[in-house]
Amino acid sequence: MRVSSTILAAAGLLTSANAAIKGFNYGANFNNNQAKTLVDFEYEFNAAKQLPGTDGWTSARLYTMIQHGTQTNVIEAIPAAINTKTSLLLGMWASAGQANFNNEITALKAAIAQYGTAFTDLVEGISVGSEDLYRVSPDGIKNKSGAGAQPQELVNYIKQTRDAIRGTPLEGKPIGHVDTWTVYVNGANNPVIEAVDFIGMDAYPYFETTMNNNVGSGSQLFFDAYHQTVAAAQGKPVWITETGWPVSGETLNQGVPGADNARIYWEDVTCQLIKDNVNLWYYILQDVQYGNPVPSFGIKPAGDLMAVSPLFDLSCPASSKPKPSSSSTSWIVMPTGIGSSTQLNAPTSQPTIVTIPVISFDRPTPTVQISSINWIPSPASSTPINLESLESLPQPTFTPLQEPFEYPHQIIPIDKSDLTKVIGNGYIVQLSPTISIVFVYDIRPEFAGKTCTLALHMPSPFPVPDMAPVHIRVPGGIGVSRLVNQVPDHVSSQSVGNSSFVGAVQMVEMARQYDIASFPCEAGETVGYQVYSTVTNNITPTTPTAKRYLTICSTTYPYPYPSHPIIITCIIIIIIIIIIIIIIIIIIIIIIIIIIIIIIIIIIIIIIIIIIIIIIIIIIIIIIIIITTPITPVQKNKKKTTPGILVRLCVYRDSR
């Protein structure tokens, strides 16, 4: 776990009021043509801010205003930038004809209408087109680079863009064009230079195959191109919109791809541009998701963007750091810890002292040492205090949960990467180098005169890890401070107020209880405690929507003791699932019984019908027999006669 100095103190940092923009290029889709979504863009923007050895890479250059796969929908990078406070160099694709550019204008207007100043305040500029002139140049045609646009077409598109933003919050934002440096030194393209407010220059010494393009000459080739572009820019600012050295691919002339050479180019070119305060969008953070481009320029390899490490060192020599201008802004900031520094820039023409609330000690101390890490406390402290090393801080005990205890009635995440962001009361705790949690307790009056212990209770490992109410994604500990002021429901990093250090846990493990600190119960009071993670390596997510975090439960108990609504919620969910399963089983059994009964009834009915049919048949047979058989009458006292002879007595009269 990376140790975060937010637990202990704050550091002063002096930054230039007009620091240059630093960012990366972001495409609208992955290599498999799958559109990037809001979550994808947020994930990439946040990953750029957390690159080890860097600070201030908080800008994104886009190529289009249209969400990939749609006709006029606003690209989801816009709300992602708003959510992550990422500045934007907007892109308007200009190589697909007037009809497509009309769609770009429609999407731009829709973004202004939908997101208002939350969007427009983040816009650094608008780029009309990207390498359109190069693609219609002899080199572009030779390299089969695709459709482009002629100078006059671009001038027309630039005018349409100015007309589209007139009277909107974007009016006055610089409008420019992005292309290769060779385009700008060609006098035939001067109408485009005249029409724009800034020049966006793309330059890759690796592709300069007609020159000595080994990485050792990369810096000279790049800055020769840059100075020629500046000379042709008619006094307009030149922004570096694409540059880089491939980490893999084919050798072109003397240009050899590789991470080691990319590091050399980064130090020679990127760090120099940072030192010179030149606006820069590097190509690219990662380009191997769902595909393998050749060459590949991504500073991170394939895989989870936050989980994988950069392919080369991204730090710059101290001599490459930009010098502060005479008009500067002083910030009190909370560094993210070892191997990382966070610089917050507030462009302004007026020098302003802005204090970002962090932990300040009730007991003054100018320097706090933990292991080999030195922390600089906030200015509120003035005299030294010796603090125990993490190794001697609270170790786990195994006291079972017992009454009485208090659980927090508010759980409020605080995001130090966004000073004004208000998250509000939450139901799940996520601790990371940038996210801390404020637990608010209502200590009951009956606890007056008793001793309260702030404790952390970790349950036993869950049989099914994915269903566990508590996850430790990365090993590490926590630090705790007590807030000086009461905490409102809606609080941000900037308004949380000062706090005093209470204690820390070196390593949090499952099935453990940690007694962090004991003190007289503040009966009848509402008390807030801010909990920070202390990590010694990067906290990274496994998927874009599942960030890595340490989920914990915490409560004060007299002994006030930890509990968390998420546990109750999980139990309730499990019970509900079991009840539903039982109900389903009962319903199935009932249905089966009903079916069996129906079958029996049907069988009985069939048997009855068969019996009735048999009876009817018998009756019919009897009737037939009766009808077809002759009946001989019985004659009494008759003499027998010869069968078949009719004896007739005839009486004749004698006529004589």
XYZ file of C-alpha atoms in Angstrom:
656
model
C 0.000 0.000 0.000
C 1.228 3.478 -0.786
C 1.608 5.560 2.353
C -0.481 8.682 1.983
C 0.661 11.774 3.795
C -2.938 12.897 3.997
C -3.113 10.993 7.271
C -0.533 13.162 8.887
C 0.065 16.487 7.280
C 0.010 18.767 4.267
C 2.772 20.087 2.094
C 3.194 23.519 0.581
C 3.614 23.688 -3.146
C 4.320 26.700 -5.311
C 3.101 26.403 -8.886
C 3.085 28.622 -11.882
C -0.120 30.570 -12.334
C 0.080 30.010 -16.077
C 1.363 26.442 -16.184
C 1.167 24.798 -19.600
C -1.529 22.287 -20.430
C -0.508 18.626 -20.316
C -2.668 15.809 -21.579
C -3.117 12.892 -23.931
C -4.970 12.117 -27.147
C -8.129 10.016 -26.787
C -9.888 8.257 -29.647
C -13.655 7.742 -29.768
C -13.414 3.949 -30.043
C -11.213 0.969 -29.249
C -9.280 -1.000 -31.855
C -12.174 -3.424 -32.321
C -14.418 -0.498 -33.332
C -16.277 -0.659 -30.013
C -17.377 2.798 -28.908
C -15.886 4.185 -25.726
C -18.517 4.985 -23.126
C -18.745 7.458 -20.273
C -17.181 4.899 -17.927
C -14.320 4.192 -20.347
C -13.469 7.864 -20.753
C -13.667 8.516 -16.997
C -11.384 5.554 -16.402
C -8.819 6.810 -18.913
C -8.931 10.400 -17.664
C -8.440 9.295 -14.061
C -5.625 6.936 -15.050
C -3.769 9.810 -16.718
C -3.853 11.777 -13.485
C -2.320 8.909 -11.511
C 0.732 8.149 -13.642
C 3.737 7.610 -11.359
C 6.392 10.275 -11.613
C 4.059 12.827 -13.205
C 1.648 15.532 -12.181
C -0.839 17.754 -13.929
C -1.699 15.498 -16.885
C -5.313 16.582 -16.716
C -6.265 17.422 -20.286
C -7.761 15.423 -23.142
C -7.586 16.057 -26.847
C -10.557 14.673 -28.803
C -10.866 14.060 -32.534
C -14.623 14.437 -32.857
C -17.683 15.775 -31.044
C -19.805 12.788 -32.093
C -20.256 9.601 -30.069
C -18.891 6.707 -32.107
C -21.599 4.758 -33.908
C -24.132 7.598 -33.824
C -24.922 10.445 -36.187
C -25.139 13.476 -33.922
C -25.035 12.258 -30.296
C -22.588 14.148 -28.097
C -19.443 12.137 -27.418
C -19.532 10.700 -23.901
C -16.071 12.090 -23.238
C -17.798 15.400 -22.459
C -19.684 14.287 -19.316
C -16.645 12.186 -18.376
C -14.473 15.302 -18.502
C -17.003 17.176 -16.370
C -17.052 14.378 -13.796
C -13.253 14.170 -13.632
C -12.466 17.878 -14.081
C -10.470 17.151 -17.225
C -9.838 20.068 -19.554
C -10.587 19.570 -23.244
C -9.104 20.358 -26.615
C -12.199 19.656 -28.678
C -11.963 18.090 -32.115
C -14.192 18.603 -35.165
C -13.586 15.926 -37.799
C -13.239 17.713 -41.122
C -12.266 15.054 -43.667
C -15.669 13.532 -44.391
C -17.451 16.310 -46.258
C -19.911 19.073 -45.433
C -22.735 16.763 -44.356
C -20.575 15.134 -41.700
C -19.246 18.495 -40.545
C -22.843 19.649 -40.125
C -23.237 16.739 -37.706
C -20.127 17.891 -35.830
C -21.648 21.372 -35.491
C -24.929 19.851 -34.301
C -23.137 17.807 -31.635
C -21.118 20.850 -30.518
C -24.261 22.941 -30.086
C -25.977 20.071 -28.276
C -23.074 19.779 -25.836
C -23.288 23.494 -25.035
C -27.046 23.293 -24.529
C -26.925 20.102 -22.482
C -23.959 20.753 -20.207
C -23.631 24.545 -20.180
C -20.699 26.165 -18.425
C -19.800 22.926 -16.640
C -18.623 21.884 -20.107
C -17.521 25.147 -21.667
C -15.350 26.146 -18.689
C -13.223 23.058 -19.345
C -12.590 23.844 -23.009
C -9.028 24.932 -23.800
C -9.700 25.291 -27.503
C -11.423 23.833 -30.556
C -9.483 22.055 -33.272
C -11.165 22.085 -36.673
C -9.730 19.066 -38.444
C -6.797 16.766 -37.801
C -4.034 16.218 -40.385
C -6.490 16.935 -43.200
C -3.926 18.914 -45.201
C -1.298 16.199 -44.775
C -3.657 13.583 -46.183
C -4.098 15.556 -49.424
C -0.366 16.306 -49.676
C 1.926 14.225 -51.932
C 3.332 12.392 -48.894
C -0.131 11.665 -47.530
C -1.382 10.384 -50.869
C 1.767 8.282 -51.282
C 1.254 6.749 -47.839
C -2.446 6.111 -48.549
C -3.459 8.041 -45.445
C -7.084 8.462 -46.492
C -9.423 11.333 -47.264
C -8.432 14.857 -46.322
C -9.547 18.417 -46.963
C -8.239 21.315 -49.026
C -7.173 24.607 -47.390
C -10.265 26.515 -48.499
C -12.547 23.782 -47.155
C -10.891 24.080 -43.760
C -11.182 27.869 -43.805
C -14.895 27.452 -44.492
C -15.273 24.926 -41.650
C -13.424 27.252 -39.275
C -15.828 30.063 -40.157
C -18.811 27.758 -39.587
C -17.439 26.840 -36.161
C -17.020 30.496 -35.182
C -20.580 31.189 -36.271
C -21.861 28.183 -34.314
C -20.370 29.297 -30.986
C -21.168 32.981 -31.371
C -23.325 34.106 -28.475
C -22.600 30.936 -26.467
C -20.262 30.414 -23.493
C -17.720 29.021 -25.979
C -17.451 32.323 -27.818
C -13.915 33.591 -27.473
C -12.363 30.149 -27.043
C -9.412 29.742 -29.425
C -10.133 27.897 -32.650
C -7.267 26.178 -34.402
C -6.242 23.387 -36.710
C -4.082 20.309 -36.099
C -1.713 19.026 -38.746
C 1.833 17.826 -39.372
C 4.616 20.371 -39.172
C 5.372 19.922 -42.888
C 1.965 21.389 -43.737
C 2.553 24.686 -41.967
C 5.842 25.422 -43.704
C 4.079 25.031 -47.058
C 2.977 28.492 -48.187
C -0.037 27.035 -50.013
C -1.636 26.446 -46.626
C -1.238 30.005 -45.321
C -5.011 30.707 -45.590
C -5.580 28.139 -42.844
C -2.926 29.726 -40.616
C -4.540 33.120 -41.163
C -7.980 31.782 -40.212
C -7.038 30.164 -36.872
C -6.145 31.359 -33.387
C -3.588 28.648 -32.679
C -1.549 26.056 -34.537
C -1.684 22.418 -33.460
C 1.513 20.658 -34.525
C 1.954 16.888 -34.900
C 5.572 15.730 -35.129
C 7.081 12.232 -34.993
C 10.841 12.030 -35.617
C 10.431 8.243 -35.840
C 8.684 8.695 -39.203
C 11.355 11.048 -40.613
C 12.887 8.261 -42.690
C 14.745 10.604 -45.050
C 16.847 11.878 -42.138
C 18.982 10.429 -39.376
C 15.980 9.466 -37.269
C 17.573 7.472 -34.457
C 16.262 8.311 -31.008
C 19.425 10.219 -30.178
C 18.570 12.659 -32.963
C 14.888 12.710 -32.063
C 15.132 15.842 -29.956
C 16.943 17.804 -32.665
C 14.509 16.682 -35.368
C 11.519 17.555 -33.224
C 12.653 21.012 -32.172
C 13.834 21.845 -35.686
C 10.285 21.095 -36.828
C 8.845 23.061 -33.919
C 10.930 26.153 -34.619
C 10.086 26.045 -38.327
C 6.401 25.827 -37.431
C 6.700 28.738 -35.004
C 8.370 30.761 -37.756
C 5.487 29.993 -40.139
C 2.726 30.552 -37.551
C 2.409 34.309 -38.157
C 2.883 35.008 -34.462
C 0.150 32.616 -33.356
C 0.793 30.141 -30.519
C 1.957 26.669 -31.467
C 0.572 23.810 -29.388
C 2.032 20.305 -29.567
C -1.014 18.163 -30.263
C 0.724 14.885 -31.071
C 4.199 13.514 -30.516
C 5.789 10.393 -29.118
C 8.125 7.493 -29.750
C 6.818 3.969 -30.423
C 7.309 1.285 -27.804
C 6.933 -1.485 -30.391
C 6.780 -1.891 -34.155
C 9.045 -1.959 -37.167
C 12.385 -0.236 -37.497
C 12.092 2.677 -39.941
C 15.472 3.719 -41.299
C 17.373 4.326 -38.024
C 14.244 4.742 -35.913
C 14.063 1.768 -33.560
C 10.919 1.288 -31.446
C 11.202 0.199 -27.837
C 10.430 1.233 -24.290
C 14.021 2.300 -23.612
C 14.047 4.586 -26.644
C 10.610 5.916 -25.712
C 12.046 6.862 -22.313
C 14.929 8.713 -23.995
C 12.498 10.605 -26.219
C 10.254 11.397 -23.233
C 13.154 12.897 -21.313
C 14.636 14.756 -24.293
C 11.417 16.110 -25.811
C 8.461 15.790 -23.439
C 10.341 16.989 -20.374
C 11.811 19.896 -22.334
C 8.359 20.956 -23.519
C 7.138 20.842 -19.911
C 10.086 22.963 -18.840
C 9.354 25.456 -21.609
C 5.644 25.628 -20.658
C 4.448 24.508 -24.088
C 0.911 23.120 -24.292
C 1.256 19.402 -24.971
C -1.002 16.432 -25.734
C 1.163 13.311 -25.883
C 0.345 10.377 -28.123
C -0.780 8.188 -26.390
C -1.687 6.808 -22.955
C -2.696 3.336 -24.223
C -3.421 2.153 -27.748
C -3.419 -1.640 -27.483
C -6.850 -2.309 -26.000
C -8.717 -4.861 -28.134
C -6.061 -4.803 -30.839
C -2.375 -4.564 -31.663
C -1.514 -1.453 -33.684
C 1.820 -1.391 -35.471
C 3.627 0.680 -34.414
C 2.314 1.142 -30.862
C 2.949 4.424 -29.038
C 1.122 3.679 -25.769
C 3.055 4.384 -22.599
C 1.018 1.616 -20.950
C 0.738 -1.957 -22.257
C -2.424 -3.954 -22.826
C -4.566 -4.792 -19.823
C -6.355 -2.941 -17.077
C -5.278 0.665 -17.593
C -4.811 1.372 -13.894
C -3.447 -2.070 -13.014
C -0.590 -2.148 -15.522
C 2.521 -0.050 -15.008
C 3.971 2.335 -17.599
C 6.479 0.757 -19.946
C 9.085 3.351 -19.021
C 9.923 5.943 -16.389
C 7.796 9.080 -16.794
C 9.627 11.318 -14.358
C 11.508 14.371 -15.546
C 14.860 15.629 -14.241
C 14.607 18.435 -11.706
C 16.153 20.775 -14.244
C 13.205 20.095 -16.541
C 10.570 21.343 -14.109
C 8.939 24.615 -15.213
C 10.029 27.705 -13.348
C 7.310 29.538 -11.429
C 6.278 32.832 -12.915
C 6.314 36.092 -10.994
C 2.546 35.765 -10.603
C 2.052 32.546 -8.716
C -0.469 30.749 -6.611
C 0.397 29.048 -3.328
C -1.480 25.891 -2.513
C -1.615 23.683 0.516
C -1.953 20.252 -1.059
C -2.190 16.651 0.049
C 0.408 14.589 -1.832
C -0.581 11.088 -2.841
C 2.516 9.484 -1.373
C 5.696 7.759 -2.385
C 6.679 8.066 -6.002
C 3.925 10.511 -6.803
C 3.271 14.185 -6.560
C 0.026 15.979 -7.189
C 0.112 19.520 -8.433
C -3.064 21.546 -8.463
C -3.048 24.398 -10.904
C -5.370 27.366 -10.665
C -4.825 29.608 -13.658
C -5.394 33.147 -12.509
C -3.847 36.534 -12.988
C -4.119 37.377 -9.302
C -1.832 35.764 -6.728
C -4.106 34.019 -4.250
C -3.470 31.925 -1.171
C -5.841 28.979 -1.188
C -5.774 26.617 1.769
C -7.006 23.144 0.998
C -8.202 21.736 4.334
C -6.170 18.765 5.473
C -5.230 17.315 8.817
C -3.570 19.765 11.160
C -2.232 18.549 14.480
C -3.533 19.807 17.783
C -0.005 19.093 18.943
C 2.300 21.241 16.788
C 4.927 19.487 14.739
C 7.031 20.711 11.826
C 8.250 17.283 10.764
C 6.744 13.860 11.228
C 8.822 10.841 10.290
C 7.354 7.459 9.510
C 9.906 4.867 8.488
C 11.959 6.626 5.801
C 9.264 9.035 4.689
C 9.271 12.659 5.795
C 5.999 14.519 5.942
C 5.570 18.269 6.146
C 2.644 19.256 8.350
C 0.261 22.133 7.844
C 1.337 25.633 8.854
C -0.890 25.419 11.944
C 1.834 23.381 13.621
C 4.950 25.059 14.917
C 6.857 22.874 17.393
C 8.031 19.295 17.047
C 6.361 16.175 18.316
C 7.677 12.641 18.055
C 5.213 10.215 16.533
C 5.552 6.469 16.780
C 6.516 4.539 13.689
C 3.818 2.549 11.969
C 5.308 -0.654 13.340
C 4.463 0.433 16.894
C 0.944 1.630 16.132
C -2.134 -0.412 17.167
C -1.894 -4.125 16.525
C -4.898 -6.415 16.135
C -6.811 -7.779 19.090
C -9.521 -10.399 19.068
C -12.189 -8.991 21.392
C -15.606 -10.128 20.143
C -18.248 -7.571 19.250
C -20.129 -6.485 22.335
C -22.676 -3.949 23.497
C -22.929 -1.072 23.906
C -21.645 0.476 20.698
C -22.467 3.226 18.233
C -22.553 2.941 14.497
C -22.130 5.963 12.187
C -25.282 7.705 11.074
C -23.399 9.313 8.189
C -20.690 7.920 5.918
C -19.389 10.701 3.685
C -16.747 10.117 0.975
C -14.274 12.967 0.415
C -12.480 13.199 -2.942
C -9.269 15.181 -2.635
C -8.707 15.031 -6.400
C -11.773 17.260 -6.806
C -11.736 19.885 -4.080
C -15.293 21.112 -4.588
C -17.004 17.803 -5.339
C -19.852 17.001 -2.938
C -20.673 13.284 -2.789
C -22.994 13.270 0.223
C -23.953 10.501 2.613
C -23.033 7.101 1.240
C -23.607 3.467 2.081
C -20.346 1.849 1.058
C -16.833 2.810 2.097
C -14.136 3.051 -0.546
C -10.677 4.095 0.590
C -7.946 5.004 -1.877
C -5.092 7.521 -2.134
C -7.623 10.107 -3.323
C -10.756 9.041 -1.446
C -11.104 9.329 2.322
C -14.227 8.753 4.400
C -15.803 10.846 7.139
C -17.703 8.777 9.722
C -20.157 10.827 11.781
C -21.368 9.474 15.134
C -24.079 10.649 17.508
C -22.717 9.742 20.945
C -25.653 9.057 23.253
C -25.957 11.116 26.479
C -25.996 7.992 28.667
C -22.353 7.397 27.795
C -21.278 10.413 29.856
C -18.346 9.589 32.124
C -17.465 6.440 30.201
C -14.482 5.672 28.026
C -15.013 5.355 24.302
C -12.699 3.388 22.054
C -12.545 3.995 18.337
C -12.172 0.545 16.874
C -12.139 -1.204 13.542
C -13.735 -4.624 13.312
C -12.935 -6.789 10.289
C -15.141 -9.858 9.770
C -13.914 -13.294 8.799
C -13.286 -13.974 5.107
C -16.488 -14.561 3.207
C -16.985 -18.001 1.582
C -17.862 -16.339 -1.726
C -15.398 -13.423 -2.120
C -17.463 -11.571 -4.719
C -20.431 -11.492 -2.322
C -18.395 -10.471 0.708
C -19.472 -7.241 2.420
C -15.808 -6.332 2.965
C -13.042 -6.390 0.354
C -9.342 -5.664 0.760
C -8.187 -5.268 -2.819
C -4.665 -4.077 -2.000
C -2.818 -4.676 1.300
C -2.417 -1.658 3.523
C -3.556 0.282 6.530
C -5.580 3.274 7.611
C -5.051 6.528 9.431
C -7.691 8.346 11.453
C -8.160 11.967 12.489
C -10.903 13.747 14.398
C -12.584 16.664 12.665
C -12.498 19.925 14.587
C -15.857 21.143 13.306
C -19.158 19.359 12.931
C -19.684 17.901 9.476
C -22.637 19.034 7.349
C -24.475 16.542 5.163
C -22.943 18.013 2.032
C -19.219 18.473 2.402
C -16.318 18.544 -0.032
C -12.569 18.237 0.387
C -12.354 22.005 0.433
C -14.946 22.474 3.179
C -14.321 19.519 5.461
C -12.250 21.634 7.842
C -9.213 20.920 9.981
C -8.699 17.783 12.026
C -6.351 16.307 14.612
C -4.504 13.035 14.269
C -5.969 10.173 16.328
C -4.155 7.014 15.306
C -3.352 4.576 12.543
C -3.299 0.885 11.701
C -0.245 -0.363 9.858
C -1.871 -3.336 8.139
C -5.575 -4.134 8.047
C -6.399 -7.837 7.876
C -9.589 -9.848 7.829
C -10.957 -11.388 11.055
C -9.276 -8.748 13.202
C -10.286 -5.987 15.612
C -8.098 -2.894 15.905
C -8.450 -0.551 18.874
C -7.248 2.709 17.348
C -7.665 5.122 20.263
C -9.469 5.492 23.606
C -10.798 8.738 25.084
C -13.590 10.076 27.314
C -16.939 9.689 25.574
C -18.205 12.962 24.127
C -21.713 12.232 25.349
C -24.501 14.080 23.586
C -22.145 15.274 20.846
C -21.956 14.659 17.117
C -18.388 13.673 16.283
C -16.726 13.187 12.898
C -13.676 11.043 12.157
C -11.862 11.118 8.834
C -10.304 7.820 7.737
C -7.560 7.602 5.109
C -5.897 4.691 3.383
C -2.146 4.250 3.734
C -0.805 2.392 0.746
C 2.703 1.533 -0.436
C 1.845 0.661 -4.017
C -0.660 1.714 -6.584
C -4.314 1.128 -5.825
C -5.737 -0.102 -9.081
C -9.081 -1.451 -10.326
C -9.582 -4.751 -12.073
C -12.215 -3.384 -14.479
C -13.203 0.107 -15.594
C -16.298 0.030 -13.456
C -14.759 -1.799 -10.443
C -12.033 0.322 -8.916
C -9.729 -1.227 -6.298
C -10.453 -0.128 -2.786
C -10.333 -1.092 0.870
C -13.902 -1.455 2.114
C -14.198 -1.272 5.897
C -16.730 -0.748 8.657
C -16.028 1.564 11.556
C -17.857 2.682 14.688
C -17.066 4.129 18.080
C -18.243 2.118 21.038
C -18.080 2.531 24.863
C -16.887 0.445 23.983
C -18.336 2.080 20.728
C -17.402 -0.420 18.070
C -17.557 -0.887 14.328
C -20.561 -1.896 12.368
C -21.717 -0.904 8.941
C -25.054 -0.782 7.115
C -23.504 -2.713 4.237
C -23.281 -5.832 6.432
C -26.940 -5.565 7.412
C -27.800 -4.870 3.791
C -25.920 -7.969 2.645
C -27.636 -10.114 5.296
C -31.047 -8.739 4.320
C -30.314 -9.387 0.651
C -29.224 -12.960 1.402
C -32.335 -13.562 3.530
C -34.548 -12.122 0.795
C -32.846 -14.338 -1.787
C -33.339 -17.410 0.425
C -37.005 -16.512 1.001
C -37.526 -16.004 -2.721
C -35.899 -19.370 -3.446
C -38.103 -21.084 -0.835
C -41.217 -19.415 -2.251
C -40.242 -20.489 -5.754
C -39.693 -24.078 -4.565
C -43.078 -24.088 -2.782
C -44.775 -22.695 -5.875
C -43.123 -25.357 -8.015
C -44.237 -28.097 -5.606
C -47.796 -26.738 -5.579
C -47.807 -26.587 -9.356
C -46.555 -30.184 -9.537
C -49.248 -31.327 -7.078
C -51.922 -29.492 -9.056
C -50.670 -31.082 -12.253
C -50.747 -34.544 -10.647
C -54.287 -33.947 -9.364
C -55.373 -32.768 -12.790
C -53.829 -35.868 -14.376
C -55.619 -38.142 -11.870
C -58.923 -36.372 -12.521
C -58.411 -36.740 -16.252
C -57.661 -40.457 -15.847
C -60.804 -40.953 -13.713
C -62.889 -39.082 -16.260
C -61.464 -41.236 -19.044
C -62.232 -44.421 -17.091
C -65.797 -43.256 -16.418
C -66.244 -42.412 -20.077
C -64.937 -45.851 -21.072
C -67.319 -47.558 -18.628
C -70.237 -45.521 -19.922
C -69.307 -46.398 -23.484
C -69.098 -50.103 -22.596
C -72.498 -49.974 -20.888
C -73.992 -48.203 -23.877
C -72.511 -50.799 -26.215
C -73.927 -53.642 -24.109
C -77.344 -52.021 -24.063
C -77.247 -51.541 -27.817
C -76.286 -55.186 -28.336
C -79.116 -56.341 -26.123
C -81.592 -54.167 -27.970
C -80.417 -55.492 -31.304
C -80.763 -59.065 -30.099
C -84.239 -58.411 -28.809
C -85.352 -56.769 -32.029
C -83.973 -59.426 -34.349
C -85.202 -62.533 -32.428
C -88.942 -63.768 -33.325
C -91.303 -64.433 -30.442
C -93.398 -67.764 -30.586
C -96.639 -67.617 -28.567
C -97.326 -70.503 -26.215
C -100.754 -72.281 -26.883
C -102.284 -74.245 -24.056
C -104.337 -77.502 -24.408
C -103.778 -77.760 -28.138
C -103.224 -80.953 -29.864
C -100.047 -81.508 -31.469
C -99.975 -81.284 -35.154
C -97.527 -82.247 -37.617
C -95.129 -79.439 -37.893
C -95.657 -77.441 -40.956
C -99.110 -78.924 -41.683
C -102.071 -76.724 -41.290
C -105.049 -78.666 -40.193
C -108.154 -76.950 -41.312
C -111.649 -78.188 -40.714
C -113.777 -77.545 -43.703
C -117.582 -77.968 -43.633
C -119.251 -78.493 -46.963
C -122.983 -78.515 -47.688
C -124.228 -81.306 -49.723
C -126.125 -79.812 -52.564
C -127.813 -82.779 -53.248
